[in-house]
Amino acid sequence: MFYGFYMKFNIYILLILLFIINNIILANNFKVISRQGEASVIVNEEYSDIDLKKSFPNDYFSISTKESSYIVIDNGEKSIMLMPNSKLTYENNIFTLDLGYMYIKTKHNDDIQIKITKDEKTYSFKGKSFAVVSYDSEVSVITYDNAVKIIPEMSIGMSYYLEPHHKTSIIPIMNGPYRTTANEKSLIESVSRQLEGEVASHLNEDIDRYSFKIMEGTKNETTIYRIVHPQKGPNIFLIVPHGNERVGTDVAMERLNMPIKNGSLTVVPIAVPEAYRLNTRAIEGQDINNRFFDKKVNRTDTDKLAKEYMNMLDEYDIDVVLTLHEGNGFKEFFGDSIIYDTRKLDDKVVKVLNNINSRIEPMKFKFRQMYYPMPTTITFYAAKKNIEAFGIELTRNLDYDKKRIIMHTILSEFFKIYGLE
């Protein structure tokens, strides 16, 4: 069953699964970053006076939560949220979920590897986020918005892939996969959001995160978000111009709590609110991405919004502009491509595409390099100001989850190139 499941795995998800860094991250140096309600932590006697907010022992600890309580631990690379009525033990680089529900999530968009055991059966897991549930004699794995690789310790090299929003029982036997139910999906989404909030409140506390509104009191009032690191670095402007290209807005919103190494990130998830509400590309007969040029008079809301965004490029000393789009249909002209307006950016585009396309077969699925100057777009306007600018364009008629994962992956590649992530 699992072999057939693997063979049918979609090529776009393979893009994400194979886009990993093969580093094994141990559980050393975990610490408590958040807790609620009654929870207990047991360590070796020699560490009885240890400050758990600074570091756990790296050889053994056991955590138990009570009803209506939870605890979040973190080691700088991954975070673990242990839900109510759960018990988690760590020993010899292996976690044992004796009872309950745990959710693991990477902090830097790279895959994490973790070993979990129960009843003398050990499994390695590799992925960006997933939940493990242990009740009575059964242990199950539930994925969220990414695939997970499952490797039984006694598998003699065999491994299995679990697609996003799927679950499988691993103990006492491998059984599945199955689509997650509505309740299971809702729970893991809620836990993921809660964990992100807990981590954001403790991660990079020196980072200034704030928001403000423009066009206040009008039907096109919209919110701009700023993430500013105290250390100087690249200033990146991320914008979603079109109201009916919803994946870009969701991806932009999901980046608001991301850690950055330096510089700043300015995010415009909804460039034209009325277009977003109407689920249409533009309003007033004016596509905002054709209104980026100096105008003496800005009468329409579209032009006023474009002027605001042009001013931000100067105000925040922007170095890089990234725009998120969905193309028309499947591979129609702009589908699955990186678009740019100056040949000076050839090397950076090639670097991004090489990292992605080396994992994609057949040829027709690969992303394209598209040098296509388009006067009046924000990327063209930015290029004239010597700001590096790129359009990330995905095929519209992929399903939502695939588009979202792919867009996050390409976005991360740009952030890494510029040293933001």
Coordinates of C-alpha atoms in Angstrom, one line a residue:
M1 CA 0.0 0.0 0.0
F2 CA 2.7 2.4 1.0
Y3 CA 4.7 1.6 -2.1
G4 CA 1.8 2.5 -4.4
F5 CA 1.2 5.6 -2.3
Y6 CA 4.8 6.7 -2.8
M7 CA 4.8 6.0 -6.6
K8 CA 1.7 8.2 -7.0
F9 CA 3.3 11.1 -5.1
N10 CA 2.8 14.3 -7.0
I11 CA 5.8 15.9 -8.7
Y12 CA 5.2 19.3 -7.1
I13 CA 5.4 17.8 -3.6
L14 CA 8.6 16.1 -4.6
L15 CA 9.9 19.6 -5.3
I16 CA 9.5 20.3 -1.6
L17 CA 10.5 17.0 -0.2
L18 CA 13.8 17.0 -2.1
F19 CA 14.5 20.6 -1.3
I20 CA 16.1 19.8 2.1
I21 CA 19.3 20.1 3.9
N22 CA 20.5 16.8 5.2
N23 CA 21.5 17.8 8.7
I24 CA 20.5 15.8 11.7
I25 CA 19.4 18.1 14.6
L26 CA 19.7 16.6 18.0
A27 CA 17.6 17.5 21.0
N28 CA 20.4 19.2 22.9
N29 CA 19.9 22.5 24.6
F30 CA 16.1 22.5 24.7
K31 CA 14.6 25.1 27.1
V32 CA 11.1 26.0 28.2
I33 CA 9.9 29.1 26.3
S34 CA 6.2 29.0 27.3
R35 CA 3.9 27.1 29.6
Q36 CA 0.3 27.3 30.8
G37 CA -1.3 25.6 33.7
E38 CA 0.2 22.7 35.7
A39 CA 3.1 21.0 34.1
S40 CA 6.2 19.2 35.5
V41 CA 9.7 18.6 34.3
I42 CA 11.9 15.8 35.7
V43 CA 15.7 15.8 35.1
N44 CA 18.6 13.8 36.4
E45 CA 19.4 14.4 40.0
E46 CA 22.7 16.0 39.2
Y47 CA 20.7 18.7 37.3
S48 CA 18.1 19.3 39.9
D49 CA 19.0 23.0 40.3
I50 CA 19.1 23.7 36.5
D51 CA 17.3 26.7 35.1
L52 CA 14.9 25.2 32.6
K53 CA 14.4 28.5 30.9
K54 CA 18.0 28.5 29.9
S55 CA 18.7 24.8 29.0
F56 CA 17.6 21.3 29.6
P57 CA 20.2 18.5 30.3
N58 CA 21.3 17.0 27.0
D59 CA 21.0 13.4 28.2
Y60 CA 17.6 13.0 29.9
F61 CA 14.4 14.9 30.8
S62 CA 10.7 14.0 31.1
I63 CA 7.8 16.4 30.8
S64 CA 4.2 15.9 31.9
T65 CA 1.2 18.2 31.4
K66 CA -2.1 18.1 33.3
E67 CA -5.6 18.8 32.1
S68 CA -5.9 22.3 30.4
S69 CA -2.1 22.8 30.5
Y70 CA 0.6 22.8 27.9
I71 CA 4.3 23.5 27.6
V72 CA 6.5 24.7 24.7
I73 CA 10.2 23.7 24.5
D74 CA 12.6 25.0 21.9
N75 CA 16.3 24.4 20.9
G76 CA 16.8 27.1 18.3
E77 CA 16.1 24.9 15.4
K78 CA 12.8 23.3 16.2
S79 CA 9.9 23.9 18.7
I80 CA 7.8 21.2 20.4
M81 CA 4.4 21.9 21.9
L82 CA 3.2 19.2 24.3
M83 CA -0.6 19.4 24.7
P84 CA -2.7 18.7 27.8
N85 CA -2.6 15.3 29.5
S86 CA 0.6 14.3 27.8
K87 CA 4.0 12.9 28.8
L88 CA 7.2 13.2 26.8
T89 CA 10.5 11.7 27.7
Y90 CA 13.9 12.4 26.1
E91 CA 16.9 10.0 26.5
N92 CA 19.9 9.1 24.3
N93 CA 18.8 11.5 21.5
I94 CA 15.4 9.8 21.3
F95 CA 11.9 11.1 22.3
T96 CA 9.3 8.8 23.8
L97 CA 5.7 10.0 23.7
D98 CA 4.3 7.9 26.5
L99 CA 0.9 9.5 26.3
G100 CA -0.8 12.4 24.5
Y101 CA -0.3 14.8 21.6
M102 CA 2.9 16.6 20.6
Y103 CA 3.4 18.9 17.7
I104 CA 6.9 19.6 16.2
K105 CA 7.7 22.5 13.9
T106 CA 10.9 23.8 12.3
K107 CA 11.9 27.4 12.9
H108 CA 13.9 28.1 9.8
N109 CA 12.0 26.4 7.0
D110 CA 14.5 23.6 6.7
D111 CA 13.5 20.0 7.4
I112 CA 14.1 18.7 10.9
Q113 CA 14.9 15.1 11.8
I114 CA 13.7 13.6 15.1
K115 CA 13.5 10.1 16.5
I116 CA 10.4 8.9 18.5
T117 CA 10.0 5.6 20.2
K118 CA 7.3 3.6 22.0
D119 CA 7.2 0.0 23.1
E120 CA 10.7 -0.5 21.9
K121 CA 9.8 0.5 18.4
T122 CA 11.7 3.5 17.0
Y123 CA 10.9 5.7 14.0
S124 CA 12.8 8.6 12.5
F125 CA 10.7 11.5 11.0
K126 CA 11.8 14.2 8.6
G127 CA 9.7 17.1 7.7
K128 CA 8.9 20.7 8.5
S129 CA 5.9 20.1 10.9
F130 CA 3.8 17.2 12.1
A131 CA 2.0 15.9 15.1
V132 CA 2.4 12.6 16.9
V133 CA -0.5 11.2 18.9
S134 CA -0.1 8.4 21.4
Y135 CA -3.1 6.8 23.2
D136 CA -3.3 3.3 24.7
S137 CA -1.2 1.1 22.5
E138 CA -1.5 3.1 19.3
V139 CA 0.7 5.8 17.9
S140 CA -0.2 7.9 14.9
V141 CA 1.4 10.6 12.8
I142 CA -0.6 13.5 11.4
T143 CA 0.8 15.9 8.8
Y144 CA -0.1 19.6 8.4
D145 CA 0.9 21.5 5.3
N146 CA 4.0 19.6 4.3
A147 CA 4.9 16.0 3.6
V148 CA 6.8 13.9 6.2
K149 CA 9.3 11.1 5.6
I150 CA 8.9 8.1 8.0
I151 CA 11.8 5.7 8.5
P152 CA 11.3 2.7 10.8
E153 CA 14.5 1.8 12.6
M154 CA 14.3 -1.8 11.4
S155 CA 13.3 -1.0 7.9
I156 CA 16.6 -2.0 6.2
G157 CA 16.7 1.3 4.3
M158 CA 12.9 1.4 3.5
S159 CA 11.1 4.7 4.1
Y160 CA 7.6 6.1 3.5
Y161 CA 6.2 9.5 2.6
L162 CA 3.1 10.9 4.2
E163 CA 1.5 13.6 2.1
P164 CA 0.2 16.9 3.6
H165 CA -3.1 16.7 5.6
H166 CA -2.8 12.9 5.9
K167 CA -2.4 10.5 8.9
T168 CA -1.1 7.0 9.4
S169 CA -0.9 4.7 12.4
I170 CA 2.7 3.5 13.0
I171 CA 2.3 1.4 16.2
P172 CA 1.3 -1.4 16.6
I173 CA 1.5 -1.6 12.7
M174 CA 1.8 0.7 9.8
N175 CA -1.8 1.4 8.7
G176 CA -2.8 4.0 6.2
P177 CA -2.5 6.6 4.9
Y178 CA -5.8 8.3 5.3
R179 CA -6.9 11.9 4.8
T180 CA -7.3 13.8 8.0
T181 CA -10.8 14.5 9.2
A182 CA -12.2 18.0 9.5
N183 CA -11.7 17.9 13.3
E184 CA -8.1 16.6 13.0
K185 CA -7.2 19.2 10.4
S186 CA -8.8 22.0 12.5
L187 CA -6.9 20.9 15.6
I188 CA -3.5 20.8 14.0
E189 CA -4.1 24.1 12.3
S190 CA -5.0 25.6 15.7
V191 CA -2.0 24.1 17.4
S192 CA 0.3 25.3 14.7
R193 CA -1.0 28.9 15.0
Q194 CA -0.7 28.8 18.8
L195 CA 2.9 27.5 18.6
E196 CA 3.8 30.2 16.1
G197 CA 2.4 32.8 18.5
E198 CA 4.3 31.4 21.5
V199 CA 7.6 31.2 19.5
A200 CA 7.2 34.7 18.0
S201 CA 6.8 36.2 21.5
H202 CA 10.1 34.8 22.6
L203 CA 12.1 34.6 19.3
N204 CA 14.3 37.5 18.4
E205 CA 12.9 39.7 21.0
D206 CA 14.9 42.6 19.8
I207 CA 13.1 42.5 16.4
D208 CA 10.5 45.3 16.1
R209 CA 7.2 44.1 14.6
Y210 CA 4.5 46.6 13.9
S211 CA 1.8 47.5 11.5
F212 CA 0.0 50.6 10.3
K213 CA -2.9 51.5 8.0
I214 CA -3.0 53.5 4.8
M215 CA -6.1 55.0 3.0
E216 CA -7.8 55.0 6.4
G217 CA -11.5 55.5 6.4
T218 CA -11.9 54.5 2.8
K219 CA -13.1 51.2 1.2
N220 CA -9.4 50.5 0.3
E221 CA -8.0 50.9 3.8
T222 CA -5.3 48.3 4.1
T223 CA -2.7 47.2 6.6
I224 CA 1.1 47.3 6.1
Y225 CA 3.3 45.1 8.2
R226 CA 7.0 45.8 9.2
I227 CA 9.6 43.4 10.6
V228 CA 12.7 45.3 11.5
H229 CA 15.9 43.8 12.9
P230 CA 18.3 46.0 14.9
Q231 CA 21.2 44.8 12.8
K232 CA 21.5 46.4 9.3
G233 CA 20.9 44.2 6.3
P234 CA 18.8 43.9 3.2
N235 CA 15.4 45.7 3.2
I236 CA 12.9 43.6 1.3
F237 CA 9.4 44.7 0.1
L238 CA 6.9 41.9 -0.4
I239 CA 3.6 42.7 -2.1
V240 CA 0.6 40.8 -3.5
P241 CA -0.8 43.1 -6.2
H242 CA -4.0 41.3 -7.4
G243 CA -7.1 40.6 -5.4
N244 CA -8.0 37.3 -6.9
E245 CA -4.6 35.7 -6.4
R246 CA -5.3 34.5 -2.9
V247 CA -2.4 32.1 -2.2
G248 CA 0.0 35.0 -2.3
T249 CA -1.9 36.8 0.4
D250 CA -2.0 33.8 2.7
V251 CA 1.7 33.1 2.2
A252 CA 2.5 36.8 2.9
M253 CA 0.4 36.7 6.1
E254 CA 2.2 33.5 7.2
R255 CA 5.5 35.3 7.0
L256 CA 4.6 38.0 9.6
N257 CA 6.1 36.0 12.5
M258 CA 9.1 34.7 10.7
P259 CA 12.6 35.3 12.3
I260 CA 15.0 37.4 10.3
K261 CA 18.8 37.6 10.7
N262 CA 19.1 41.3 9.9
G263 CA 17.6 44.1 7.8
S264 CA 13.9 44.4 7.4
L265 CA 10.8 43.0 5.7
T266 CA 7.9 45.2 4.7
V267 CA 4.8 43.2 3.8
V268 CA 1.7 44.2 1.8
P269 CA -0.6 41.1 1.8
I270 CA -3.5 43.0 0.2
A271 CA -2.5 45.7 -2.2
V272 CA -6.1 46.6 -3.2
P273 CA -8.6 45.7 -0.5
E274 CA -11.7 46.2 -2.6
A275 CA -10.4 43.9 -5.3
Y276 CA -9.6 41.3 -2.6
R277 CA -13.1 41.5 -1.2
L278 CA -14.6 41.2 -4.7
N279 CA -12.1 38.4 -5.5
T280 CA -11.2 40.2 -8.7
R281 CA -7.9 41.2 -10.3
A282 CA -8.4 44.9 -10.1
I283 CA -11.0 47.7 -9.6
E284 CA -11.8 51.0 -11.4
G285 CA -10.6 49.4 -14.7
Q286 CA -7.0 49.9 -13.5
D287 CA -4.7 47.0 -12.7
I288 CA -2.5 48.4 -9.9
N289 CA 0.5 46.6 -11.4
N290 CA 0.2 48.9 -14.4
R291 CA 0.1 52.1 -12.3
F292 CA 3.7 52.3 -11.0
F293 CA 4.9 55.5 -12.7
D294 CA 5.1 59.1 -11.6
K295 CA 1.8 60.9 -12.1
K296 CA 1.1 64.5 -11.3
V297 CA -2.5 63.7 -10.2
N298 CA -3.7 60.6 -8.5
R299 CA -7.5 60.6 -8.6
T300 CA -8.4 56.9 -8.3
D301 CA -7.9 54.7 -5.2
T302 CA -5.8 52.5 -7.4
D303 CA -3.4 55.3 -8.2
K304 CA -3.4 56.5 -4.6
L305 CA -2.4 53.1 -3.4
A306 CA 0.3 52.7 -6.0
K307 CA 1.7 56.1 -4.9
E308 CA 1.8 55.0 -1.3
Y309 CA 3.8 51.9 -2.3
M310 CA 6.2 53.8 -4.4
N311 CA 6.8 56.2 -1.5
M312 CA 7.6 53.2 0.8
L313 CA 10.4 52.0 -1.5
D314 CA 12.1 55.3 -0.7
E315 CA 11.0 55.7 2.9
Y316 CA 12.3 52.2 3.9
D317 CA 15.4 52.3 1.7
I318 CA 14.2 49.1 -0.1
D319 CA 16.9 46.9 -1.7
V320 CA 14.7 44.1 -3.0
V321 CA 11.1 43.9 -4.2
L322 CA 9.3 40.5 -4.4
T323 CA 5.8 40.3 -5.9
L324 CA 3.6 37.2 -5.6
H325 CA 1.2 36.1 -8.5
E326 CA -0.8 33.3 -9.9
G327 CA -0.7 32.9 -13.7
N328 CA -3.6 32.0 -16.1
G329 CA -4.5 28.4 -16.3
F330 CA -1.7 25.8 -16.6
K331 CA 1.6 27.0 -18.0
E332 CA -0.1 29.7 -20.0
F333 CA 2.6 32.3 -20.6
F334 CA 3.6 33.3 -17.1
G335 CA 2.7 30.1 -15.2
D336 CA 5.6 28.8 -13.1
S337 CA 8.2 31.4 -13.7
I338 CA 10.5 34.0 -12.2
I339 CA 9.9 37.3 -14.0
Y340 CA 12.4 40.2 -13.9
D341 CA 13.1 43.4 -15.8
T342 CA 16.9 43.7 -16.0
R343 CA 19.7 41.4 -17.2
K344 CA 21.7 42.4 -14.1
L345 CA 19.6 39.9 -12.2
D346 CA 20.3 36.9 -14.4
D347 CA 22.7 35.2 -12.0
K348 CA 20.3 35.5 -9.0
V349 CA 17.4 34.1 -11.0
V350 CA 19.5 31.2 -12.3
K351 CA 20.6 30.4 -8.8
V352 CA 17.0 30.2 -7.5
L353 CA 15.9 28.1 -10.5
N354 CA 18.8 25.7 -10.4
N355 CA 18.0 24.9 -6.8
I356 CA 14.4 24.3 -7.6
N357 CA 14.5 22.7 -11.1
S358 CA 17.2 20.2 -10.3
R359 CA 14.5 18.4 -8.3
I360 CA 11.8 18.5 -10.9
E361 CA 11.0 16.0 -13.7
P362 CA 9.8 16.0 -16.4
M363 CA 11.0 19.1 -18.2
K364 CA 7.5 20.5 -18.7
F365 CA 7.1 21.0 -15.0
K366 CA 10.2 23.0 -14.5
F367 CA 10.1 26.7 -13.6
R368 CA 11.2 29.2 -16.2
Q369 CA 13.5 32.1 -16.3
M370 CA 11.5 35.0 -17.9
Y371 CA 13.3 38.2 -18.6
Y372 CA 10.3 40.3 -19.6
P373 CA 10.5 44.1 -19.0
M374 CA 7.0 45.5 -18.4
P375 CA 6.9 49.3 -18.0
T376 CA 4.5 50.6 -15.3
T377 CA 4.8 47.4 -13.1
I378 CA 6.3 47.7 -9.7
T379 CA 9.3 45.5 -10.6
F380 CA 10.1 47.8 -13.6
Y381 CA 9.7 50.9 -11.5
A382 CA 12.0 49.4 -8.8
A383 CA 14.6 48.4 -11.4
K384 CA 14.8 52.0 -12.7
K385 CA 15.6 53.0 -9.1
N386 CA 18.4 50.3 -9.0
I387 CA 16.3 48.1 -6.7
E388 CA 16.5 44.4 -7.4
A389 CA 13.0 43.1 -8.2
F390 CA 11.4 39.8 -9.1
G391 CA 7.9 38.5 -9.8
I392 CA 7.1 34.9 -8.5
E393 CA 4.4 33.5 -10.8
L394 CA 2.7 30.1 -10.2
T395 CA 0.3 28.2 -12.4
R396 CA -3.2 29.1 -11.2
N397 CA -4.9 25.7 -11.5
L398 CA -2.8 23.7 -9.1
D399 CA -4.6 22.9 -5.9
Y400 CA -4.3 25.4 -3.1
D401 CA -1.9 23.4 -0.8
K402 CA 0.6 22.7 -3.6
K403 CA 0.7 26.4 -4.6
R404 CA 1.1 27.5 -1.1
I405 CA 4.0 25.1 -0.3
I406 CA 5.8 25.9 -3.6
M407 CA 5.4 29.7 -3.1
H408 CA 6.8 29.5 0.4
T409 CA 9.8 27.4 -0.9
I410 CA 10.7 29.9 -3.6
L411 CA 10.2 32.8 -1.3
S412 CA 12.6 31.2 1.2
E413 CA 15.2 30.7 -1.5
F414 CA 15.2 34.5 -2.2
F415 CA 15.3 35.3 1.5
K416 CA 18.4 33.0 1.8
I417 CA 20.1 34.5 -1.2
Y418 CA 19.8 38.0 0.4
G419 CA 20.7 36.8 3.9
L420 CA 17.4 37.6 5.5
E421 CA 16.5 34.0 6.5

